[in-house]
PDB file of C-alpha atoms in Angstrom:
ATOM      1  CA  UNK A  17      89.708 176.191  64.266  1.00 46.00           C
ATOM      2  CA  UNK A  18      86.899 176.027  66.809  1.00 44.00           C
ATOM      3  CA  UNK A  19      84.279 174.534  63.856  1.00 44.00           C
ATOM      4  CA  UNK A  20      87.439 171.726  62.543  1.00 38.00           C
ATOM      5  CA  UNK A  21      87.302 171.350  66.333  1.00 39.00           C
ATOM      6  CA  UNK A  22      83.641 170.583  66.413  1.00 42.00           C
ATOM      7  CA  UNK A  23      83.382 168.770  63.432  1.00 45.00           C
ATOM      8  CA  UNK A  24      86.005 166.134  65.100  1.00 42.00           C
ATOM      9  CA  UNK A  25      84.295 165.964  67.930  1.00 43.00           C
ATOM     10  CA  UNK A  26      81.012 165.566  65.877  1.00 42.00           C
ATOM     11  CA  UNK A  27      82.743 162.682  64.046  1.00 44.00           C
ATOM     12  CA  UNK A  28      83.852 161.425  67.144  1.00 44.00           C
ATOM     13  CA  UNK A  29      80.721 161.166  69.237  1.00 41.00           C
ATOM     14  CA  UNK A  30      79.071 159.520  65.354  1.00 39.00           C
ATOM     15  CA  UNK A  31      81.608 156.565  65.558  1.00 39.00           C
ATOM     16  CA  UNK A  32      81.495 156.101  69.224  1.00 45.00           C
ATOM     17  CA  UNK A  33      77.679 155.870  68.402  1.00 45.00           C
ATOM     18  CA  UNK A  34      78.504 153.213  65.745  1.00 39.00           C
ATOM     19  CA  UNK A  35      80.614 151.258  67.841  1.00 43.00           C
ATOM     20  CA  UNK A  36      78.321 151.078  70.830  1.00 45.00           C
ATOM     21  CA  UNK A  37      75.320 150.040  68.232  1.00 42.00           C
ATOM     22  CA  UNK A  38      77.588 147.365  66.724  1.00 41.00           C
ATOM     23  CA  UNK A  39      78.646 146.146  70.040  1.00 43.00           C
ATOM     24  CA  UNK A  40      74.898 146.264  71.247  1.00 39.00           C
ATOM     25  CA  UNK A  41      73.999 143.796  68.002  1.00 42.00           C
ATOM     26  CA  UNK A  42      76.994 141.433  68.126  1.00 37.00           C
ATOM     27  CA  UNK A  43      76.079 140.614  72.192  1.00 42.00           C
ATOM     28  CA  UNK A  44      72.261 140.527  71.325  1.00 39.00           C
ATOM     29  CA  UNK A  45      73.522 138.076  68.480  1.00 41.00           C
ATOM     30  CA  UNK A  46      75.489 135.893  71.151  1.00 36.00           C
ATOM     31  CA  UNK A  47      72.577 136.157  73.356  1.00 42.00           C
ATOM     32  CA  UNK A  48      70.583 134.230  70.472  1.00 34.00           C
ATOM     33  CA  UNK A  49      72.764 131.770  69.481  1.00 32.00           C
ATOM     34  CA  UNK A  50      73.582 131.032  73.183  1.00 34.00           C
ATOM     35  CA  UNK A  51      69.766 130.761  73.879  1.00 38.00           C
ATOM     36  CA  UNK A  52      69.203 128.567  71.189  1.00 33.00           C
ATOM     37  CA  UNK A  53      72.344 126.316  71.800  1.00 33.00           C
ATOM     38  CA  UNK A  54      71.195 126.073  75.615  1.00 36.00           C
ATOM     39  CA  UNK A  55      67.723 125.815  74.840  1.00 35.00           C
ATOM     40  CA  UNK A  56      67.201 121.306  75.064  1.00 35.00           C
ATOM     41  CA  UNK A  57      69.058 122.021  78.251  1.00 35.00           C
ATOM     42  CA  UNK A  58      67.849 124.966  80.287  1.00 35.00           C
ATOM     43  CA  UNK A  59      64.111 124.709  81.369  1.00 34.00           C
ATOM     44  CA  UNK A  60      62.109 127.481  83.853  1.00 32.00           C
ATOM     45  CA  UNK A  61      58.977 125.066  84.243  1.00 33.00           C
ATOM     46  CA  UNK A  62      61.178 122.581  86.757  1.00 31.00           C
ATOM     47  CA  UNK A  63      64.963 121.892  87.620  1.00 37.00           C
ATOM     48  CA  UNK A  64      66.643 120.139  85.600  1.00 35.00           C
ATOM     49  CA  UNK A  65      68.414 116.814  86.793  1.00 38.00           C
ATOM     50  CA  UNK A  66      71.761 116.008  86.371  1.00 38.00           C
ATOM     51  CA  UNK A  67      73.081 113.659  83.494  1.00 33.00           C
ATOM     52  CA  UNK A  68      73.877 110.860  85.964  1.00 31.00           C
ATOM     53  CA  UNK A  69      70.477 110.970  87.345  1.00 40.00           C
ATOM     54  CA  UNK A  70      68.681 111.111  84.029  1.00 38.00           C
ATOM     55  CA  UNK A  71      70.520 108.557  82.280  1.00 36.00           C
ATOM     56  CA  UNK A  72      69.918 105.842  85.562  1.00 36.00           C
ATOM     57  CA  UNK A  73      66.079 107.205  85.385  1.00 41.00           C
ATOM     58  CA  UNK A  74      66.483 105.753  81.724  1.00 38.00           C
ATOM     59  CA  UNK A  75      68.110 102.319  82.699  1.00 37.00           C
ATOM     60  CA  UNK A  76      65.504 102.272  85.032  1.00 38.00           C
ATOM     61  CA  UNK A  77      62.322 102.581  83.113  1.00 37.00           C
ATOM     62  CA  UNK A  78      63.493 101.151  79.739  1.00 35.00           C
ATOM     63  CA  UNK A  79      65.320  97.234  79.696  1.00 36.00           C
ATOM     64  CA  UNK A  80      67.575  98.144  76.749  1.00 41.00           C
ATOM     65  CA  UNK A  81      70.819  99.765  77.374  1.00 43.00           C
ATOM     66  CA  UNK A  82      73.799 101.228  75.179  1.00 53.00           C
ATOM     67  CA  UNK A  83      76.168  98.203  75.021  1.00 63.00           C
ATOM     68  CA  UNK A  84      80.217  99.152  74.184  1.00 63.00           C
ATOM     69  CA  UNK A  85      83.221  98.466  74.302  1.00 66.00           C
ATOM     70  CA  UNK A  86      86.379 100.363  74.927  1.00 81.00           C
ATOM     71  CA  UNK A  87      90.231  99.441  74.918  1.00 77.00           C
ATOM     72  CA  UNK A  88      91.794 101.331  78.369  1.00 77.00           C
ATOM     73  CA  UNK A  89      95.418  99.008  77.411  1.00 76.00           C
ATOM     74  CA  UNK A  90      98.064 100.851  74.588  1.00 75.00           C
ATOM     75  CA  UNK A  91      99.023  99.038  71.707  1.00 75.00           C
ATOM     76  CA  UNK A  92     102.443  99.441  72.349  1.00 76.00           C
ATOM     77  CA  UNK A  93     104.934  97.305  69.575  1.00 81.00           C
ATOM     78  CA  UNK A  94     106.886  94.488  71.017  1.00 87.00           C
ATOM     79  CA  UNK A  95     110.784  93.410  70.536  1.00 90.00           C
ATOM     80  CA  UNK A  96     111.617  89.871  71.009  1.00 91.00           C
ATOM     81  CA  UNK A  97     115.031  87.437  70.721  1.00 91.00           C
ATOM     82  CA  UNK A  98     114.678  84.536  68.615  1.00 92.00           C
ATOM     83  CA  UNK A  99     114.795  81.432  71.779  1.00 90.00           C
ATOM     84  CA  UNK A 100     113.135  84.033  73.876  1.00 90.00           C
ATOM     85  CA  UNK A 101     109.976  84.415  75.654  1.00 91.00           C
ATOM     86  CA  UNK A 102     107.424  87.648  75.561  1.00 93.00           C
ATOM     87  CA  UNK A 103     103.601  88.604  76.807  1.00 94.00           C
ATOM     88  CA  UNK A 104     101.240  90.373  74.786  1.00 95.00           C
ATOM     89  CA  UNK A 105      98.360  92.189  77.478  1.00 95.00           C
ATOM     90  CA  UNK A 106      95.188  93.413  76.568  1.00 95.00           C
ATOM     91  CA  UNK A 107      92.713  95.397  78.416  1.00 95.00           C
ATOM     92  CA  UNK A 108      89.196  96.073  77.458  1.00 94.00           C
ATOM     93  CA  UNK A 109      86.335  98.491  79.315  1.00 92.00           C
ATOM     94  CA  UNK A 110      82.687  97.185  78.350  1.00 88.00           C
ATOM     95  CA  UNK A 111      78.909  96.963  79.176  1.00 88.00           C
ATOM     96  CA  UNK A 112      78.387  93.989  79.413  1.00 88.00           C
ATOM     97  CA  UNK A 113      81.521  92.196  80.020  1.00 91.00           C
ATOM     98  CA  UNK A 114      83.807  91.533  77.202  1.00 91.00           C
ATOM     99  CA  UNK A 115      85.707  88.005  76.098  1.00 93.00           C
ATOM    100  CA  UNK A 116      88.796  88.651  74.833  1.00 94.00           C
ATOM    101  CA  UNK A 117      90.927  86.274  72.263  1.00 94.00           C
ATOM    102  CA  UNK A 118      93.924  86.991  69.951  1.00 96.00           C
ATOM    103  CA  UNK A 119      94.354  86.853  66.192  1.00 96.00           C
ATOM    104  CA  UNK A 120      97.620  86.208  64.007  1.00 95.00           C
ATOM    105  CA  UNK A 121      97.561  86.486  60.072  1.00 89.00           C
ATOM    106  CA  UNK A 122      93.575  86.225  60.047  1.00 89.00           C
ATOM    107  CA  UNK A 123      93.774  82.871  62.138  1.00 92.00           C
ATOM    108  CA  UNK A 124      92.449  82.764  65.872  1.00 94.00           C
ATOM    109  CA  UNK A 125      95.413  81.731  68.605  1.00 94.00           C
ATOM    110  CA  UNK A 126      94.069  79.221  70.354  1.00 90.00           C
ATOM    111  CA  UNK A 127      93.962  79.744  74.668  1.00 87.00           C
ATOM    112  CA  UNK A 128      91.954  77.294  75.783  1.00 78.00           C
ATOM    113  CA  UNK A 129      88.442  78.229  76.452  1.00 71.00           C
ATOM    114  CA  UNK A 130      87.540  81.996  75.530  1.00 68.00           C
ATOM    115  CA  UNK A 131      84.314  80.842  73.606  1.00 69.00           C
ATOM    116  CA  UNK A 132      82.150  80.521  76.868  1.00 73.00           C
ATOM    117  CA  UNK A 133      80.504  83.340  77.533  1.00 69.00           C
ATOM    118  CA  UNK A 134      78.641  85.357  80.356  1.00 70.00           C
ATOM    119  CA  UNK A 135      75.703  83.648  81.750  1.00 66.00           C
ATOM    120  CA  UNK A 136      74.441  86.186  83.730  1.00 67.00           C
ATOM    121  CA  UNK A 137      70.640  87.981  82.968  1.00 59.00           C
ATOM    122  CA  UNK A 138      71.236  91.205  81.273  1.00 60.00           C
ATOM    123  CA  UNK A 139      67.490  92.315  83.269  1.00 57.00           C
ATOM    124  CA  UNK A 140      66.815  91.631  86.703  1.00 58.00           C
ATOM    125  CA  UNK A 141      63.480  89.515  87.866  1.00 53.00           C
ATOM    126  CA  UNK A 142      61.575  92.879  88.687  1.00 59.00           C
ATOM    127  CA  UNK A 143      62.524  94.037  84.400  1.00 62.00           C
ATOM    128  CA  UNK A 144      64.909  96.411  85.162  1.00 72.00           C
ATOM    129  CA  UNK A 145      68.134  96.663  83.416  1.00 78.00           C
ATOM    130  CA  UNK A 146      71.712  96.112  85.108  1.00 81.00           C
ATOM    131  CA  UNK A 147      74.925  97.965  84.906  1.00 87.00           C
ATOM    132  CA  UNK A 148      76.986  94.717  83.844  1.00 89.00           C
ATOM    133  CA  UNK A 149      80.272  97.522  83.774  1.00 92.00           C
ATOM    134  CA  UNK A 150      83.250  95.251  83.685  1.00 93.00           C
ATOM    135  CA  UNK A 151      86.751  95.398  82.783  1.00 95.00           C
ATOM    136  CA  UNK A 152      88.619  92.244  81.331  1.00 95.00           C
ATOM    137  CA  UNK A 153      92.374  92.003  80.367  1.00 96.00           C
ATOM    138  CA  UNK A 154      94.286  89.381  78.747  1.00 96.00           C
ATOM    139  CA  UNK A 155      97.439  88.083  78.492  1.00 96.00           C
ATOM    140  CA  UNK A 156      99.065  86.130  75.443  1.00 96.00           C
ATOM    141  CA  UNK A 157     102.151  84.142  76.185  1.00 94.00           C
ATOM    142  CA  UNK A 158     104.794  83.962  72.953  1.00 94.00           C
ATOM    143  CA  UNK A 159     107.613  80.909  74.076  1.00 91.00           C
ATOM    144  CA  UNK A 160     110.480  79.766  71.700  1.00 91.00           C
ATOM    145  CA  UNK A 161     110.371  82.782  69.983  1.00 93.00           C
ATOM    146  CA  UNK A 162     111.064  82.465  66.214  1.00 92.00           C
ATOM    147  CA  UNK A 163     110.945  84.794  63.032  1.00 92.00           C
ATOM    148  CA  UNK A 164     107.679  83.110  62.224  1.00 93.00           C
ATOM    149  CA  UNK A 165     106.496  84.455  65.345  1.00 94.00           C
ATOM    150  CA  UNK A 166     106.838  88.337  64.002  1.00 95.00           C
ATOM    151  CA  UNK A 167     103.943  89.961  62.538  1.00 95.00           C
ATOM    152  CA  UNK A 168     100.363  92.305  63.791  1.00 95.00           C
ATOM    153  CA  UNK A 169      98.770  90.518  67.026  1.00 96.00           C
ATOM    154  CA  UNK A 170      94.968  91.605  66.909  1.00 96.00           C
ATOM    155  CA  UNK A 171      93.488  91.843  70.156  1.00 94.00           C
ATOM    156  CA  UNK A 172      89.607  90.937  69.778  1.00 95.00           C
ATOM    157  CA  UNK A 173      87.239  92.426  72.753  1.00 93.00           C
ATOM    158  CA  UNK A 174      83.354  91.637  71.816  1.00 90.00           C
ATOM    159  CA  UNK A 175      80.186  91.315  73.786  1.00 86.00           C
ATOM    160  CA  UNK A 176      77.068  90.239  72.224  1.00 82.00           C
ATOM    161  CA  UNK A 177      76.884  93.259  70.209  1.00 82.00           C
ATOM    162  CA  UNK A 178      80.080  94.936  69.946  1.00 88.00           C
ATOM    163  CA  UNK A 179      83.351  93.907  68.675  1.00 91.00           C
ATOM    164  CA  UNK A 180      86.509  96.033  68.821  1.00 92.00           C
ATOM    165  CA  UNK A 181      90.433  95.004  67.572  1.00 93.00           C
ATOM    166  CA  UNK A 182      93.466  96.391  68.647  1.00 92.00           C
ATOM    167  CA  UNK A 183      97.026  95.763  67.003  1.00 93.00           C
ATOM    168  CA  UNK A 184     100.185  94.986  68.515  1.00 92.00           C
ATOM    169  CA  UNK A 185     103.621  94.958  66.130  1.00 93.00           C
ATOM    170  CA  UNK A 186     105.917  92.416  67.035  1.00 95.00           C
ATOM    171  CA  UNK A 187     109.275  92.382  65.830  1.00 94.00           C
ATOM    172  CA  UNK A 188     112.049  89.448  66.345  1.00 94.00           C
ATOM    173  CA  UNK A 189     115.375  90.225  66.195  1.00 93.00           C
ATOM    174  CA  UNK A 190     118.358  87.630  66.457  1.00 86.00           C
ATOM    175  CA  UNK A 191     120.518  87.757  69.745  1.00 74.00           C
ATOM    176  CA  UNK A 192     123.523  89.166  68.443  1.00 61.00           C
ATOM    177  CA  UNK A 193     121.709  92.555  67.298  1.00 54.00           C
ATOM    178  CA  UNK A 194     120.808  93.403  70.760  1.00 53.00           C
ATOM    179  CA  UNK A 195     123.147  95.004  72.738  1.00 48.00           C
ATOM    180  CA  UNK A 196     121.329  93.101  75.620  1.00 48.00           C
ATOM    181  CA  UNK A 197     119.579  89.991  74.754  1.00 46.00           C
ATOM    182  CA  UNK A 198     118.713  86.847  76.942  1.00 51.00           C
ATOM    183  CA  UNK A 199     117.733  83.229  75.249  1.00 55.00           C
ATOM    184  CA  UNK A 200     115.686  81.678  77.061  1.00 57.00           C
ATOM    185  CA  UNK A 201     113.667  78.936  75.568  1.00 72.00           C
ATOM    186  CA  UNK A 202     111.306  77.037  77.772  1.00 68.00           C
ATOM    187  CA  UNK A 203     108.384  75.114  76.895  1.00 69.00           C
ATOM    188  CA  UNK A 204     106.617  74.978  80.414  1.00 75.00           C
ATOM    189  CA  UNK A 205     103.364  73.767  81.262  1.00 89.00           C
ATOM    190  CA  UNK A 206     103.161  75.783  84.382  1.00 93.00           C
ATOM    191  CA  UNK A 207      99.706  76.939  84.762  1.00 95.00           C
ATOM    192  CA  UNK A 208      99.110  80.809  83.127  1.00 96.00           C
ATOM    193  CA  UNK A 209      95.719  82.527  83.517  1.00 97.00           C
ATOM    194  CA  UNK A 210      95.106  84.022  80.476  1.00 96.00           C
ATOM    195  CA  UNK A 211      91.583  85.780  80.455  1.00 96.00           C
ATOM    196  CA  UNK A 212      90.599  87.505  83.529  1.00 97.00           C
ATOM    197  CA  UNK A 213      87.959  89.864  85.255  1.00 97.00           C
ATOM    198  CA  UNK A 214      90.306  92.599  86.985  1.00 96.00           C
ATOM    199  CA  UNK A 215      87.120  94.828  88.101  1.00 95.00           C
ATOM    200  CA  UNK A 216      83.016  94.302  88.042  1.00 94.00           C
ATOM    201  CA  UNK A 217      80.566  96.946  88.986  1.00 92.00           C
ATOM    202  CA  UNK A 218      76.745  95.775  89.561  1.00 90.00           C
ATOM    203  CA  UNK A 219      73.980  96.842  91.328  1.00 88.00           C
ATOM    204  CA  UNK A 220      73.297  95.142  94.956  1.00 84.00           C
ATOM    205  CA  UNK A 221      71.464  91.995  94.606  1.00 80.00           C
ATOM    206  CA  UNK A 222      72.446  91.567  90.972  1.00 81.00           C
ATOM    207  CA  UNK A 223      74.640  87.988  90.021  1.00 86.00           C
ATOM    208  CA  UNK A 224      77.751  88.875  88.641  1.00 91.00           C
ATOM    209  CA  UNK A 225      80.451  86.000  87.013  1.00 93.00           C
ATOM    210  CA  UNK A 226      83.908  86.680  87.180  1.00 95.00           C
ATOM    211  CA  UNK A 227      85.932  85.460  84.609  1.00 96.00           C
ATOM    212  CA  UNK A 228      89.134  83.397  85.396  1.00 97.00           C
ATOM    213  CA  UNK A 229      90.460  81.271  82.298  1.00 96.00           C
ATOM    214  CA  UNK A 230      93.407  79.427  82.478  1.00 96.00           C
ATOM    215  CA  UNK A 231      96.018  77.256  80.740  1.00 94.00           C
ATOM    216  CA  UNK A 232      98.741  74.391  81.432  1.00 94.00           C
ATOM    217  CA  UNK A 233      99.550  70.821  81.320  1.00 93.00           C
ATOM    218  CA  UNK A 234      98.570  69.019  83.557  1.00 93.00           C
ATOM    219  CA  UNK A 235      95.043  71.501  83.198  1.00 93.00           C
ATOM    220  CA  UNK A 236      95.482  73.545  86.193  1.00 95.00           C
ATOM    221  CA  UNK A 237      92.621  73.784  89.038  1.00 96.00           C
ATOM    222  CA  UNK A 238      90.884  77.083  89.861  1.00 97.00           C
ATOM    223  CA  UNK A 239      90.260  77.782  93.288  1.00 97.00           C
ATOM    224  CA  UNK A 240      88.822  81.174  94.645  1.00 97.00           C
ATOM    225  CA  UNK A 241      89.818  83.256  97.383  1.00 96.00           C
ATOM    226  CA  UNK A 242      87.887  86.172  99.150  1.00 90.00           C
ATOM    227  CA  UNK A 243      90.325  89.437 100.306  1.00 86.00           C
ATOM    228  CA  UNK A 244      91.381  87.753 103.490  1.00 88.00           C
ATOM    229  CA  UNK A 245      92.715  84.371 101.197  1.00 90.00           C
ATOM    230  CA  UNK A 246      90.098  82.495 102.466  1.00 92.00           C
ATOM    231  CA  UNK A 247      88.954  79.764  99.832  1.00 94.00           C
ATOM    232  CA  UNK A 248      85.522  80.490  98.891  1.00 92.00           C
ATOM    233  CA  UNK A 249      82.607  78.149 100.039  1.00 89.00           C
ATOM    234  CA  UNK A 250      80.876  76.721  97.369  1.00 89.00           C
ATOM    235  CA  UNK A 251      78.797  74.810  99.399  1.00 86.00           C
ATOM    236  CA  UNK A 252      76.729  78.121  99.595  1.00 84.00           C
ATOM    237  CA  UNK A 253      73.894  78.931  97.371  1.00 85.00           C
ATOM    238  CA  UNK A 254      76.028  82.088  96.816  1.00 87.00           C
ATOM    239  CA  UNK A 255      78.415  81.091  95.020  1.00 92.00           C
ATOM    240  CA  UNK A 256      79.440  78.743  91.893  1.00 93.00           C
ATOM    241  CA  UNK A 257      82.749  77.946  89.779  1.00 94.00           C
ATOM    242  CA  UNK A 258      82.111  77.200  86.454  1.00 93.00           C
ATOM    243  CA  UNK A 259      83.368  74.158  84.278  1.00 92.00           C
ATOM    244  CA  UNK A 260      85.582  77.097  82.882  1.00 93.00           C
ATOM    245  CA  UNK A 261      86.698  78.432  85.686  1.00 95.00           C
ATOM    246  CA  UNK A 262      83.975  81.687  86.704  1.00 96.00           C
ATOM    247  CA  UNK A 263      83.356  82.789  89.704  1.00 95.00           C
ATOM    248  CA  UNK A 264      79.389  83.543  90.147  1.00 93.00           C
ATOM    249  CA  UNK A 265      77.773  85.290  93.281  1.00 90.00           C
ATOM    250  CA  UNK A 266      74.647  85.708  93.712  1.00 85.00           C
ATOM    251  CA  UNK A 267      72.803  88.235  95.327  1.00 79.00           C
ATOM    252  CA  UNK A 268      75.322  90.646  95.691  1.00 82.00           C
ATOM    253  CA  UNK A 269      75.786  92.780  98.959  1.00 79.00           C
ATOM    254  CA  UNK A 270      78.361  95.623  99.270  1.00 73.00           C
ATOM    255  CA  UNK A 271      78.706  94.822 103.177  1.00 63.00           C
ATOM    256  CA  UNK A 272      80.214  91.334 102.255  1.00 65.00           C
ATOM    257  CA  UNK A 273      81.461  91.100  98.706  1.00 68.00           C
ATOM    258  CA  UNK A 274      83.051  94.648  98.465  1.00 73.00           C
ATOM    259  CA  UNK A 275      86.685  94.227  97.459  1.00 82.00           C
ATOM    260  CA  UNK A 276      88.787  91.583  96.110  1.00 91.00           C
ATOM    261  CA  UNK A 277      88.188  88.280  94.666  1.00 95.00           C
ATOM    262  CA  UNK A 278      91.335  86.421  94.281  1.00 96.00           C
ATOM    263  CA  UNK A 279      91.719  83.418  91.279  1.00 98.00           C
ATOM    264  CA  UNK A 280      94.524  81.012  91.494  1.00 98.00           C
ATOM    265  CA  UNK A 281      95.174  78.469  88.785  1.00 97.00           C
ATOM    266  CA  UNK A 282      97.620  75.414  90.226  1.00 97.00           C
ATOM    267  CA  UNK A 283      99.143  71.914  88.682  1.00 95.00           C
ATOM    268  CA  UNK A 284     102.011  69.948  89.724  1.00 94.00           C
ATOM    269  CA  UNK A 285     104.294  72.505  87.954  1.00 94.00           C
ATOM    270  CA  UNK A 286     103.399  76.017  90.011  1.00 95.00           C
ATOM    271  CA  UNK A 287     100.293  78.463  90.545  1.00 97.00           C
ATOM    272  CA  UNK A 288      99.416  81.871  88.716  1.00 97.00           C
ATOM    273  CA  UNK A 289      97.220  84.307  90.867  1.00 97.00           C
ATOM    274  CA  UNK A 290      95.327  87.279  89.435  1.00 97.00           C
ATOM    275  CA  UNK A 291      93.081  89.578  91.656  1.00 96.00           C
ATOM    276  CA  UNK A 292      89.448  91.189  90.876  1.00 96.00           C
ATOM    277  CA  UNK A 293      88.109  93.908  92.602  1.00 94.00           C
ATOM    278  CA  UNK A 294      83.888  93.917  93.113  1.00 94.00           C
ATOM    279  CA  UNK A 295      82.236  97.231  93.633  1.00 91.00           C
ATOM    280  CA  UNK A 296      78.450  96.691  94.632  1.00 90.00           C
ATOM    281  CA  UNK A 297      76.672  99.980  94.155  1.00 86.00           C
ATOM    282  CA  UNK A 298      73.035 100.864  95.393  1.00 83.00           C
ATOM    283  CA  UNK A 299      70.191 101.104  92.678  1.00 79.00           C
ATOM    284  CA  UNK A 300      68.740 104.729  92.726  1.00 76.00           C
ATOM    285  CA  UNK A 301      65.316 104.750  92.615  1.00 67.00           C
TER     286      UNK A 301
END
C-alpha cells in the first residue's frame, strides 16, 4: 500500500513537472510573439513619439500627404408621396475639401455650380503641407414628385484624387396609400443652398475656401456674416467672395477667425442660410 501511494505521488510530481515545463514553454512562445509584433513600435535607444506627432512630423518634412474622402451621412431610404417633395442629404469628410454632386440613372443632376473646385494651394509658400481637413454637405431638393422620381440616387463626393459614392433609394407612392399624406406641389424659385462647408480645420496663417453654392430664380445673391451677424468686410485684403459664392479667408488667425461664419442666399422670394465652423490650429514645429 505504501509503495502504491509513493508511486502515485511520483506520478503526480512527474505530471506536475510536465505541466510546469509546458506552461513555461507557452509563456516563452507568447513572449517571442509579442516581441516580434511590438518590435517595430519599441526602441530602447530613444523614447518614441506619439502617432499624432509622427504623422505631423512626416507632413512637415514632406509636402505630399494622404488624400481621402469619408461619408459621415447614413444612406437612409426615402419614402415620398406623388405631388409632394423631399430633400436628400449627404455629408462628406475629406482632405482636401470635397465637392459633391448627385447622379440618377447614370445622369448627373444639375444643381447650379458644382464644378468649380477649390482655389487653395496644397502647399504653403515655405513648402510645408497644409491640413485641408473639411466637411462638405449637400442637399438635393425634389419637388412635385412623380413615380418617375423613384429610383436610386447616388451622392458623389470627390477631391482631386479620390472619388466615393453613396446611394439613396427613393420610393414614391400614391397619397391614398399613405396613412398620413401631404400633397404640396410647388415649384418655387426661392433660394436654396445645395452645397456648403460645414466645418474646416486648417493651420494658422493659411488660406481657406468655404463653399456656399445656391440656386434659385431669380439668381440669389450671397452675403457672408461673422458669428455676430455682422457682414464680412470685402474691402479688406483678408476676405474675397468668389463668383460661385464661396468665401476665401487669407492669413487665418485663431484669435480672429475661430468660430462661425454664416452664408446667406437671398432673392425676392426669400432667404436661406447655413453656418460654417472654422478651427484654426497651431502648426507643430
